[in-house]
Every structure is written in structure tokens, then in C-alpha cells.
PDB file of C-alpha atoms in Angstrom:
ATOM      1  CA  UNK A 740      31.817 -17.424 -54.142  1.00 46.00           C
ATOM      2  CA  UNK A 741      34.904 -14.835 -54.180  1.00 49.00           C
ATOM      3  CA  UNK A 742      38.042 -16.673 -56.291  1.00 44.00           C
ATOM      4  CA  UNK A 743      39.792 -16.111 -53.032  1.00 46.00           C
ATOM      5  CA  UNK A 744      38.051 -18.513 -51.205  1.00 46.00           C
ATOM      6  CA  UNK A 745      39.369 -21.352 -53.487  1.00 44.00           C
ATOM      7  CA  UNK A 746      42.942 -22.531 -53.819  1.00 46.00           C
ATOM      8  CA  UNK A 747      44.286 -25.279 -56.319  1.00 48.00           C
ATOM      9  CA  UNK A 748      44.927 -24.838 -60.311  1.00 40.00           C
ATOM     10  CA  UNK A 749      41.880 -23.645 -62.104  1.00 47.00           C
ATOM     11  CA  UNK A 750      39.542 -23.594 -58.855  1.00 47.00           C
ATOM     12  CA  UNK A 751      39.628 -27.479 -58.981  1.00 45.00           C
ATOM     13  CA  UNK A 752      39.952 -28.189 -55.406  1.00 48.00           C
ATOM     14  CA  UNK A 753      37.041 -27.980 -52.514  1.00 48.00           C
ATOM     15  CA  UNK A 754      36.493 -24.732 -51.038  1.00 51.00           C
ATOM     16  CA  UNK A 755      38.254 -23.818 -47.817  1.00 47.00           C
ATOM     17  CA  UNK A 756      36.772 -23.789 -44.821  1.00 47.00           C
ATOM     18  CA  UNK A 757      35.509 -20.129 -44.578  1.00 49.00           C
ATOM     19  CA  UNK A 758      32.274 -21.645 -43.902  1.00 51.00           C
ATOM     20  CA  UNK A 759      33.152 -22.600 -40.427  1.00 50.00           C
ATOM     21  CA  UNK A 760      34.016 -19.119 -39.306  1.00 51.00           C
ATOM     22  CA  UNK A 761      30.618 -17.904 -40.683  1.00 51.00           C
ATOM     23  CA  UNK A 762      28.451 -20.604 -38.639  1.00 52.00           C
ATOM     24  CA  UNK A 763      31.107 -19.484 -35.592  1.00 48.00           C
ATOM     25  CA  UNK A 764      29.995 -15.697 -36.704  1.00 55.00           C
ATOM     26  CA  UNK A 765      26.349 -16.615 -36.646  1.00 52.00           C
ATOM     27  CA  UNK A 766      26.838 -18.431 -32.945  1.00 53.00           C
ATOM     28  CA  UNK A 767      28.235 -15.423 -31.538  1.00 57.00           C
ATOM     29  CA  UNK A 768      25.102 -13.075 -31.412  1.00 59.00           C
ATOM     30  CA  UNK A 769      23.270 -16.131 -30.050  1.00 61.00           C
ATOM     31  CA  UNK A 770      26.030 -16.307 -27.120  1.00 61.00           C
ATOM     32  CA  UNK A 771      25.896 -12.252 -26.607  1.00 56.00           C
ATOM     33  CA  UNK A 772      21.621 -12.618 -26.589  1.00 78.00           C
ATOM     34  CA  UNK A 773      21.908 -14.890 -23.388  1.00 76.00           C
ATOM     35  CA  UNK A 774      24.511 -12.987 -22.074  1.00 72.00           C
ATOM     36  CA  UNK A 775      22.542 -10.226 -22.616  1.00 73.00           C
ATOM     37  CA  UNK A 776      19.283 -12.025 -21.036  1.00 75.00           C
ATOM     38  CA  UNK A 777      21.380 -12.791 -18.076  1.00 73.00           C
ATOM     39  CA  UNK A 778      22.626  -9.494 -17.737  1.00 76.00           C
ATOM     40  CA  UNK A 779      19.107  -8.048 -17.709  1.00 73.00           C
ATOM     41  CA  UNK A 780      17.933 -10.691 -15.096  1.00 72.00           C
ATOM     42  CA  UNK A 781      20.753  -9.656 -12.552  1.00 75.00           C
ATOM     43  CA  UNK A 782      19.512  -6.334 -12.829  1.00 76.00           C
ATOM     44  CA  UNK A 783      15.883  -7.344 -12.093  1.00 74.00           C
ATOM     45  CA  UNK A 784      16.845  -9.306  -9.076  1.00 71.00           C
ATOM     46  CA  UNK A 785      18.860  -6.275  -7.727  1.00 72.00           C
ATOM     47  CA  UNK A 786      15.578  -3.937  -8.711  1.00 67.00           C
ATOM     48  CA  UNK A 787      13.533  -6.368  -6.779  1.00 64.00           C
ATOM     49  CA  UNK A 788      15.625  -6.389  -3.942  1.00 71.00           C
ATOM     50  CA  UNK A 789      15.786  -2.944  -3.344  1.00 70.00           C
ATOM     51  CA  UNK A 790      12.182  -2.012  -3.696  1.00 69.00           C
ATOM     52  CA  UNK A 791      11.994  -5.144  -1.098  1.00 70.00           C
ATOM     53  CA  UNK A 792      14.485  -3.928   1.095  1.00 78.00           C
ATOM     54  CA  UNK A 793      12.641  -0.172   1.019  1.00 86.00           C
ATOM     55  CA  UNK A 794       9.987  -0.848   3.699  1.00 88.00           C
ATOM     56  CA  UNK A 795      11.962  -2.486   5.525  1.00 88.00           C
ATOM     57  CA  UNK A 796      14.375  -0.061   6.131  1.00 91.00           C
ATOM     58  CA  UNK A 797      11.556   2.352   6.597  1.00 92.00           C
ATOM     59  CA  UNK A 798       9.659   0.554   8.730  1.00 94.00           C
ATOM     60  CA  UNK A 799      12.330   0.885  11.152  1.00 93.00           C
ATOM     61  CA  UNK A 800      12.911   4.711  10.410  1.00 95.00           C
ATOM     62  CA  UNK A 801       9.276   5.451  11.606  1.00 96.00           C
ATOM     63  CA  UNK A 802       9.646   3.771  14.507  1.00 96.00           C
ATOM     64  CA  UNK A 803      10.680   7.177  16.763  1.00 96.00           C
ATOM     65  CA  UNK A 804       7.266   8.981  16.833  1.00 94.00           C
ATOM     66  CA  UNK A 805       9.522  12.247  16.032  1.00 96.00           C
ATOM     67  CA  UNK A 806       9.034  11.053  12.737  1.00 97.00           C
ATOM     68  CA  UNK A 807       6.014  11.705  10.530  1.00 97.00           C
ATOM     69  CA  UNK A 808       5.615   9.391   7.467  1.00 97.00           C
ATOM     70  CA  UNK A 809       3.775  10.702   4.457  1.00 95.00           C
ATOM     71  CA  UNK A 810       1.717   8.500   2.104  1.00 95.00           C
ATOM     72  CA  UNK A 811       2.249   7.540  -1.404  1.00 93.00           C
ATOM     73  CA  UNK A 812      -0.823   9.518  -2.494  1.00 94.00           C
ATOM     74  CA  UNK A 813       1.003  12.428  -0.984  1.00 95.00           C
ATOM     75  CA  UNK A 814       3.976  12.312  -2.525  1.00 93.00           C
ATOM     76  CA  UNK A 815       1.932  11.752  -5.901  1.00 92.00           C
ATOM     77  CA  UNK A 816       0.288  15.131  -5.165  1.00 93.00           C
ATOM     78  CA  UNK A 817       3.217  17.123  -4.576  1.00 92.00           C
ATOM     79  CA  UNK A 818       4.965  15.340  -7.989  1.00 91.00           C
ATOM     80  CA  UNK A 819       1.673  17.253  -9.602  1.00 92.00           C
ATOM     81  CA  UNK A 820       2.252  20.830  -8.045  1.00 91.00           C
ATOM     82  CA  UNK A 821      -1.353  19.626  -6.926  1.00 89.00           C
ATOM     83  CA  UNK A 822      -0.912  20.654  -2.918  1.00 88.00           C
ATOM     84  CA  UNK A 823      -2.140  19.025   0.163  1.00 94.00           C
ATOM     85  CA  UNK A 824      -3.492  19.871   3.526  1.00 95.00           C
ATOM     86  CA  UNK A 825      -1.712  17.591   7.034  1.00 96.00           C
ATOM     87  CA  UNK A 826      -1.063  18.795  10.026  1.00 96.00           C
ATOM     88  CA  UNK A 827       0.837  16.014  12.316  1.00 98.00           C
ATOM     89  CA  UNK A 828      -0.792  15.124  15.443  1.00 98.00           C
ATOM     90  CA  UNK A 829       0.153  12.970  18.194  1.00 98.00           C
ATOM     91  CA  UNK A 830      -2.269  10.460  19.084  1.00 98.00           C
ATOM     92  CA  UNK A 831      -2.712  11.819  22.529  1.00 97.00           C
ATOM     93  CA  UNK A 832      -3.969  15.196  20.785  1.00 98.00           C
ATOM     94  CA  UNK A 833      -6.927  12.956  19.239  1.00 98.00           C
ATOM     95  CA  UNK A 834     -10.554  12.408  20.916  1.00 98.00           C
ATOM     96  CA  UNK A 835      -9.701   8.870  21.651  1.00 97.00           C
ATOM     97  CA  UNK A 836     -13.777   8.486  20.767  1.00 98.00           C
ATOM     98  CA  UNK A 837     -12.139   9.082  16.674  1.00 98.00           C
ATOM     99  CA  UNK A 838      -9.763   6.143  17.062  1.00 98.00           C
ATOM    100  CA  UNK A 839     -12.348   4.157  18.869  1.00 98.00           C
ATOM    101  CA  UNK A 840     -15.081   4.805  15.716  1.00 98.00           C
ATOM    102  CA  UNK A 841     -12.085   3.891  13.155  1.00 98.00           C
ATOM    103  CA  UNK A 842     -11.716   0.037  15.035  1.00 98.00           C
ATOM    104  CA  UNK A 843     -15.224   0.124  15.011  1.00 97.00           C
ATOM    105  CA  UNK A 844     -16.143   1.173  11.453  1.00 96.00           C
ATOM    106  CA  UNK A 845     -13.053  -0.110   9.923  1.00 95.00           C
ATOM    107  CA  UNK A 846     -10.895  -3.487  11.831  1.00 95.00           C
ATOM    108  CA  UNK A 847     -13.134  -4.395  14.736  1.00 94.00           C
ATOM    109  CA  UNK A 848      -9.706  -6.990  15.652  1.00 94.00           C
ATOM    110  CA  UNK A 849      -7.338  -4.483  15.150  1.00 97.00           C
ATOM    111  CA  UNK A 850      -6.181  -5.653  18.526  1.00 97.00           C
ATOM    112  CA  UNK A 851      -6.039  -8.747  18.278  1.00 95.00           C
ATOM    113  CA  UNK A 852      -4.935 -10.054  14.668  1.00 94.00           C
ATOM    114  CA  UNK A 853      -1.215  -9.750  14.146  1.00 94.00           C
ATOM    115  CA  UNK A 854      -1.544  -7.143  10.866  1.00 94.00           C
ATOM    116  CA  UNK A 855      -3.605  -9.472   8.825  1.00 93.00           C
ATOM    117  CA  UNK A 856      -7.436 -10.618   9.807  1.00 89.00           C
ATOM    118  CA  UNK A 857      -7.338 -14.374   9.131  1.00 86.00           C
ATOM    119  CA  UNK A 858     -10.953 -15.198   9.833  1.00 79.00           C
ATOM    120  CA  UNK A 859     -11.999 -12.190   7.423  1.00 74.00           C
ATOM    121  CA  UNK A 860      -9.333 -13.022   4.418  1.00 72.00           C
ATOM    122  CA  UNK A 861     -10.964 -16.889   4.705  1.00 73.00           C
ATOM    123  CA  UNK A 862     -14.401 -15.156   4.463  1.00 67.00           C
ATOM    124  CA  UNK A 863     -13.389 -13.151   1.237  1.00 60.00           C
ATOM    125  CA  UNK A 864     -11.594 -16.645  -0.041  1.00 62.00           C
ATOM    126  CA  UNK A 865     -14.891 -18.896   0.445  1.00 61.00           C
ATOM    127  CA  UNK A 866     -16.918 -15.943  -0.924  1.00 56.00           C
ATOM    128  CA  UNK A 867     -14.539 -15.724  -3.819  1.00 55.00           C
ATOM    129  CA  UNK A 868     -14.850 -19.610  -4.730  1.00 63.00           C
ATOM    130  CA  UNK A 869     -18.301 -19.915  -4.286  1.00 60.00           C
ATOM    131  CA  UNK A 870     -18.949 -17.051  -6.693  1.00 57.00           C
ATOM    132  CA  UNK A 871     -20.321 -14.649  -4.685  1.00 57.00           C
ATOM    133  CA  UNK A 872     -19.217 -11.015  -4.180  1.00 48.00           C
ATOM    134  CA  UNK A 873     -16.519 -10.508  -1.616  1.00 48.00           C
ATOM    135  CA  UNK A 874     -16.468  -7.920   1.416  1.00 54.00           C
ATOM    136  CA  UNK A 875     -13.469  -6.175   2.155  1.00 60.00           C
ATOM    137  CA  UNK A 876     -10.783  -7.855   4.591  1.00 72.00           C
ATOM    138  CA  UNK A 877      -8.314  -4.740   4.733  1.00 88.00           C
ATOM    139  CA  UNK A 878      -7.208  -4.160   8.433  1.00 95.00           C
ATOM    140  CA  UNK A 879      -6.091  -0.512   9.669  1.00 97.00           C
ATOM    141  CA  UNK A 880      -2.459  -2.755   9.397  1.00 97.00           C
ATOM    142  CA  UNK A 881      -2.752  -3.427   5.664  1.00 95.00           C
ATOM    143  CA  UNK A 882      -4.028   0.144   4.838  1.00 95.00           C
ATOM    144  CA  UNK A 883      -1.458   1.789   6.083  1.00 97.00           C
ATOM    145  CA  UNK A 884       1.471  -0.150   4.461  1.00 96.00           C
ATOM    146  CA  UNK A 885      -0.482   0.326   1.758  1.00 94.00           C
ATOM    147  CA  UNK A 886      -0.703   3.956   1.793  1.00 94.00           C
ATOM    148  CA  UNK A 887       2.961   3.995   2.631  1.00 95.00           C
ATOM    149  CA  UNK A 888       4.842   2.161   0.448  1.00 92.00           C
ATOM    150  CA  UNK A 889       1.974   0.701  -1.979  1.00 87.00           C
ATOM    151  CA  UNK A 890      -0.203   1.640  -4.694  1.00 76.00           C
ATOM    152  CA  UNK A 891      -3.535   1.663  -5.687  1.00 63.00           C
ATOM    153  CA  UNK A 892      -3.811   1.043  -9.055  1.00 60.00           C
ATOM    154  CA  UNK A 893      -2.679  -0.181 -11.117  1.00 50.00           C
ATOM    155  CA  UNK A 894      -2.015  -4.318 -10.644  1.00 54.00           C
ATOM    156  CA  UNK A 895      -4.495  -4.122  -7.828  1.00 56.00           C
ATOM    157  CA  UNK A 896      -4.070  -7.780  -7.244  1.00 61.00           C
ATOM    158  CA  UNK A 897      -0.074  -7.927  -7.000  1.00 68.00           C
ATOM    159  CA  UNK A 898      -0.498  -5.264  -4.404  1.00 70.00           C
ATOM    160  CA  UNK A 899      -2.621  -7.331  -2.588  1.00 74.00           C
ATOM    161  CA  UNK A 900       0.076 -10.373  -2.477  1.00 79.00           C
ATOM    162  CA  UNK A 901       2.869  -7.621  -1.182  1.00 84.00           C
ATOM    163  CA  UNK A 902       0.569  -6.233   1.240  1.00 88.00           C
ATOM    164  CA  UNK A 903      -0.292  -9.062   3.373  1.00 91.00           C
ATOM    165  CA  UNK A 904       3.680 -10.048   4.525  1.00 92.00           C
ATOM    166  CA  UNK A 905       4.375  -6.332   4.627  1.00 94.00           C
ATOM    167  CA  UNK A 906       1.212  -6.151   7.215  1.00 95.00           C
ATOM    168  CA  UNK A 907       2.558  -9.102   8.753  1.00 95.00           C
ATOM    169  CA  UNK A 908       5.981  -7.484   9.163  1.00 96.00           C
ATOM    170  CA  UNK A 909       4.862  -3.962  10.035  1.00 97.00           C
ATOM    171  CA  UNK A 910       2.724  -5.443  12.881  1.00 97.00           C
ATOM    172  CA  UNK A 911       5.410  -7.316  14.361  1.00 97.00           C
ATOM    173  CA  UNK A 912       8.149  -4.166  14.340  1.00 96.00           C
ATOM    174  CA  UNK A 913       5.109  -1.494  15.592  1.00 97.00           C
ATOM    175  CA  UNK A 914       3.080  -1.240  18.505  1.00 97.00           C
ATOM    176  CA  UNK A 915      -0.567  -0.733  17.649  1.00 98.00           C
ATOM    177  CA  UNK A 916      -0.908   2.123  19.198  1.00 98.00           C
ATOM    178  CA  UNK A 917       2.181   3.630  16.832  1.00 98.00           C
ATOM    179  CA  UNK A 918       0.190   2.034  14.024  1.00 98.00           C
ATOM    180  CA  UNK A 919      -2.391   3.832  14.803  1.00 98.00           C
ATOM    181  CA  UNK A 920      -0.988   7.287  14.741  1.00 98.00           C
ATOM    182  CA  UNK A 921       0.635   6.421  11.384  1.00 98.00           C
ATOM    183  CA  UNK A 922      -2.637   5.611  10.147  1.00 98.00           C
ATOM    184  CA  UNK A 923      -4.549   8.858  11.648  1.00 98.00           C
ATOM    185  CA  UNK A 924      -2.046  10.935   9.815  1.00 98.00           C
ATOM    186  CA  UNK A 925      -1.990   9.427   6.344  1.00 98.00           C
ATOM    187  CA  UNK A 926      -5.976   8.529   6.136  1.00 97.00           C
ATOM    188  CA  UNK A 927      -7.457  10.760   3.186  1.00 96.00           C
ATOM    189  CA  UNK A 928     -10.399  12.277   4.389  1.00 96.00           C
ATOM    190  CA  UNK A 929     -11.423  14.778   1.110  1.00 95.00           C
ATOM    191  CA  UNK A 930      -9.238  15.560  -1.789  1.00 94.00           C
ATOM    192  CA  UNK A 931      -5.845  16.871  -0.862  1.00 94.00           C
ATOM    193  CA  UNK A 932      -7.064  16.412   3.385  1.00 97.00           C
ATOM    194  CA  UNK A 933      -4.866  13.750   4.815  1.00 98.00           C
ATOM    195  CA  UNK A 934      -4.827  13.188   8.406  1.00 98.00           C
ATOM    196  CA  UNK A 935      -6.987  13.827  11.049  1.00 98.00           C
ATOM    197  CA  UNK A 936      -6.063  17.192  12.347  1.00 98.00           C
ATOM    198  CA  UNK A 937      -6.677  18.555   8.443  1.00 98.00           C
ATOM    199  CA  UNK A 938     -10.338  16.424   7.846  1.00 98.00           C
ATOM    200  CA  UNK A 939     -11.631  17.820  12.088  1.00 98.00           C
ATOM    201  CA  UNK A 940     -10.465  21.562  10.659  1.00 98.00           C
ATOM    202  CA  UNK A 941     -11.811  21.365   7.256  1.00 97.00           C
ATOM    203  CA  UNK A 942     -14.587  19.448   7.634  1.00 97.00           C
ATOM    204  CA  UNK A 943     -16.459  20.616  11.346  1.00 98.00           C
ATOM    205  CA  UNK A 944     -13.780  23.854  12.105  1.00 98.00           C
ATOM    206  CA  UNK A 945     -12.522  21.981  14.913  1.00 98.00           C
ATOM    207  CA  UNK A 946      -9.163  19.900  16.044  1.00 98.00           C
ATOM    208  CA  UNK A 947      -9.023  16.445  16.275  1.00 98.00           C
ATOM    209  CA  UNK A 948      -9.090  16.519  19.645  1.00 98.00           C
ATOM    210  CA  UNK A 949     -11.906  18.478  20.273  1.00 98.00           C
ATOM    211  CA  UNK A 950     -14.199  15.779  17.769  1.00 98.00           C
ATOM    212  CA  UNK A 951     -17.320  14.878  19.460  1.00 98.00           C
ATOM    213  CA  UNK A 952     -18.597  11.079  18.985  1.00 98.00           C
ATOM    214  CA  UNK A 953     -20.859  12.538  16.343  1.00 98.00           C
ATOM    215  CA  UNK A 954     -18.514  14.156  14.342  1.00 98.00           C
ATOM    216  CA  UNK A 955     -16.073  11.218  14.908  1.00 98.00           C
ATOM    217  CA  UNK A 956     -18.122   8.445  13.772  1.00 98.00           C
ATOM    218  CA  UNK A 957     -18.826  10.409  10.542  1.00 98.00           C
ATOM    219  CA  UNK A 958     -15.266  10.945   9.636  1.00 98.00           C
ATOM    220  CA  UNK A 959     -14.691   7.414  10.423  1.00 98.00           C
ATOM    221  CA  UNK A 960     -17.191   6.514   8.209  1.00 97.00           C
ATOM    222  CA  UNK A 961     -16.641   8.371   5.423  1.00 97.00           C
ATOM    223  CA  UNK A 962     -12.828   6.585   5.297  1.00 95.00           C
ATOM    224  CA  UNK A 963     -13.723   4.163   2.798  1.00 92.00           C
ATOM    225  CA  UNK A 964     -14.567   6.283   0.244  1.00 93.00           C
ATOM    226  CA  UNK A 965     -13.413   9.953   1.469  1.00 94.00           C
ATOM    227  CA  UNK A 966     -13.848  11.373  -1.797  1.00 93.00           C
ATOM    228  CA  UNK A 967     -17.390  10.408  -2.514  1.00 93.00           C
ATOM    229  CA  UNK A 968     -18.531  10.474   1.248  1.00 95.00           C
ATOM    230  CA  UNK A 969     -18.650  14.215   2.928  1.00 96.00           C
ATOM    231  CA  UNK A 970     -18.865  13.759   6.569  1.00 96.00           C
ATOM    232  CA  UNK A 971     -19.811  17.281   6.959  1.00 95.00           C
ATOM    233  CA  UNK A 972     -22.408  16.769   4.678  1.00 95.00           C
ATOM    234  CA  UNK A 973     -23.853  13.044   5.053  1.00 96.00           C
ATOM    235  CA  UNK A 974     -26.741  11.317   3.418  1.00 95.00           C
ATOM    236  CA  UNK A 975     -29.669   9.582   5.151  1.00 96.00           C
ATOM    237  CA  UNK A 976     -27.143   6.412   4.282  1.00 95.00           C
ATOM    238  CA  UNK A 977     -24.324   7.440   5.793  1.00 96.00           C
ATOM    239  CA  UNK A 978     -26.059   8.875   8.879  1.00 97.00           C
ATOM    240  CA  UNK A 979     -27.430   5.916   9.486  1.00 97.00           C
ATOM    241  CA  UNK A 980     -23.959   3.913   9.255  1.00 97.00           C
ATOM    242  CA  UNK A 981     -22.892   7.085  11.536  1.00 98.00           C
ATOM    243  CA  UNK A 982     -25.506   6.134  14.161  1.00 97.00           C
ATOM    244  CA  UNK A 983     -24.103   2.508  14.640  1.00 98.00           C
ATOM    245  CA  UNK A 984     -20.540   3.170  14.700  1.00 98.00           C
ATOM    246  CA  UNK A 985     -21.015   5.997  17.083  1.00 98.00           C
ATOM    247  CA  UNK A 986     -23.284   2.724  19.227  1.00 97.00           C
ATOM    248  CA  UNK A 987     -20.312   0.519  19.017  1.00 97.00           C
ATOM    249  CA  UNK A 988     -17.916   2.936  19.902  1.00 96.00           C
ATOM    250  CA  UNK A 989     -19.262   3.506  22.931  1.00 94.00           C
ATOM    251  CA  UNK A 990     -19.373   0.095  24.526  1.00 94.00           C
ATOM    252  CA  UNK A 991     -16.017  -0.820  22.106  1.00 93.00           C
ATOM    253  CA  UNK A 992     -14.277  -1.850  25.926  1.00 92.00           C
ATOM    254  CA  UNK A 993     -12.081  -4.906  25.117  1.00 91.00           C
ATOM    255  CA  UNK A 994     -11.829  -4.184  21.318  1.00 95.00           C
ATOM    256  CA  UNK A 995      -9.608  -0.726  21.648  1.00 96.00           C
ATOM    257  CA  UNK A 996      -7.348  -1.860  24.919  1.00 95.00           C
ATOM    258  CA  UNK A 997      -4.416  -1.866  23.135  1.00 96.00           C
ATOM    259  CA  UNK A 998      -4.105   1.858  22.545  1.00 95.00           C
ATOM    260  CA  UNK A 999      -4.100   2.717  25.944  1.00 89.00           C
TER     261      UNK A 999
END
């Protein structure tokens, strides 16, 4: 120990108390760590809130059907330089036979559930606990919030838990038939097509309201995997999935009132 830190003749005495200071010294980066911490959690919180607050606020923004939302996996293509084809179209410029084959093939309660299918997400839960594999419970609501404000991958499963309220909410501020326009226009129907005025050009030369129920119920089917399925160029599989949408659509009735 330095001689200063002793005082009396000959360095006789005890030691003054120095030592305090350095246990205060040693405290103090213990105090600045949870300040620190708490620091970093206030900034969280405030993160979280605003990525909360974003869809909300949008929601209401696309409201006025003078606006025309573009998806996630849009803007991720144009942070590439990779390009993509959409043409806007209001829903009165498509077949209504196209919408009609998307309830069909895709949310057969579209009108009726309030953004999220109960009866379908209590399916995939009993399937889930019983061990067996799950079917998909994604309504037309819950794709399109996700394809607006969500992502894909990763952390699948915490987009799931956002996606259901944001359904929820999205429902309850749109009218279906709005939904439904949204939806048309941000569906991917190839790589780089999004919407359907882009997929009825690229894919049968035509526009999307010129689609016959043929041609419809093959783009509709193709939307669950538009990169693997070409509806311009279907297998015996998907021609066959074709033939019963296109069925349904026809005597659909009750199931598509609420986009008239």
C-alpha cells in the first residue's frame, strides 16, 4: 500500500479509509449498468410502439380507394434493383367470376368471419395437439395484413401472433369489398407479377376483367404457391383443383354477397 495512505509516526496507525471510496468506485459501474439496462428498455418500448402504431396509422391511410398500397415483398424487390410488374385496378375493372374463385379457393367465410376464421384456427389447434399435420387457416383478411405490413420469414410463428389482432383490426376499419381490392392488387401471382391486372396480362394476354371462369379459377389457384404453380401452364393436379373451384364459383351465391 502507497506510504500515503497511512498517517501516524512510523506507519503505526490503521490505514485510512481509502478503502471505502474504492468499494463506492466499484458500485458505481454497477449503478451506470442498470441505468444503462433501463435506458435500453425505454428505447425498446418506444421501438415497439411505433412499429405498433405503423398499421394502424396505415390502415386508416388506405382507406380512400385513391390510394394503392404496395406489399412488403414489393418494397423488398425494389430495395434489390430487382423490378416488379402491378398495374392498379379497381375492383369493378375485375371479372367478378376472379374474386368469386379467390373466396372459393382461398376463405370460403370471407364474408362472414370478422378477419380471423375461428372454426378453422380451432381446426389447426386440435390438429396441432393431437399431433397431426395442420391445414392452413389464413383468411384473404390475414394475408393481406400480412403482405402489408408483415413478413414471411423469418420468426414465422411471431408473425402469426401479430397477424391475427391486426386481421381483427383491419376487418373492423375496412369493408370487405375494400379488402378485397387491397388483396387483388398485392397477391403475387409469378415472380415480380403482383396484382391481378399484371398475372391476367402476363399469364393469358388478357385484363383482369376480361378473365374467363377458366382462366380465373387457375389464377386463383395457383395463389398459394404462385411461384411453383403456373396457371398458364397447369398440371393434371392443378387442373383438377381448377375444375372444382371454377364448380363452386359458380353456385358461390350467399358466400360472395358482401362484395356487391
Amino acid at each position: 500500500m502507497p506510504l500515503s495512505a497511512w498517517h501516524g509516526w512510523g506507519g503505526l496507525t490503521e490505514p485510512i479509509v481509502e478503502h471505502e471510496s474504492e468499494g463506492l468506485d466499484m458500485a458505481r459501474p454497477r449503478r451506470l449498468n442498470r441505468a444503462g439496462l433501463k435506458r435500453l428498455g425505454r428505447r425498446c418500448l418506444t421501438a415497439a410502439i411505433v412499429l405498433a402504431a405503423i398499421p394502424v396509422v396505415l390502415t386508416f391511410l388506405y382507406l380512400p380507394s385513391f390510394v394503392h398500397p404496395i406489399s412488403t415483398l414489393m418494397l423488398k424487390d425494389l430495395a434489390t434493383f430487382s423490378g416488379y410488374d402491378r398495374r392498379w385496378v379497381s375492383i369493378d375493372d375485375v371479372a367478378p367470376v376472379l374474386a368469386h374463385s379467390v373466396i372459393m379457393s382461398e376463405d370460403g367465410q370471407f364474408c362472414f368471419h370478422r378477419g380471423v376464421d375461428l372454426g378453422e384456427l380451432r381446426g389447426v389447434v386440435d390438429d396441432a395437439l393431437a399431433g397431426e399435420a395442420t391445414r392452413g387457416a389464413s383468411t384473404i383478411t390475414m394475408q393481406t395484413v400480412k403482405n402489408l405490413f408483415l413478413w414471411s420469414r423469418p420468426l414465422g410463428s411471431v408473425r402469426k401472433v401479430v397477424e391475427l389482432p391486426l386481421a381483427i383490426y383491419f376487418d373492423a376499419v375496412m369493408s370487405k369489398r375494400r379488402i378485397m381490392e387491397i388483396y387483388l392488387n398485392i397477391a403475387e401471382w409469378g415472380p415480380g407479377i403482383y396484382g391481378i391486372e399484371a398475372a391476367a396480362q402476363h399469364h393469358f394476354g388478357v385484363s383482369a376483367k376480361q378473365l374467363s371462369r377458366r382462366q380465373a379459377a387457375l389464377l386463383a389457384v395457383s395463389l398459394p404457391n404462385p411461384i411453383a404453380r403456373n396457371p398458364a401452364k397447369p398440371g393434371p393436379g392443378l387442373r383438377r383443383l381448377a375444375s372444382l373451384i371454377e364448380r363452386r364459383a359458380g353456385r358461390s351465391g350467399a358466400y360472395v354477397g358482401c362484395l356487391d
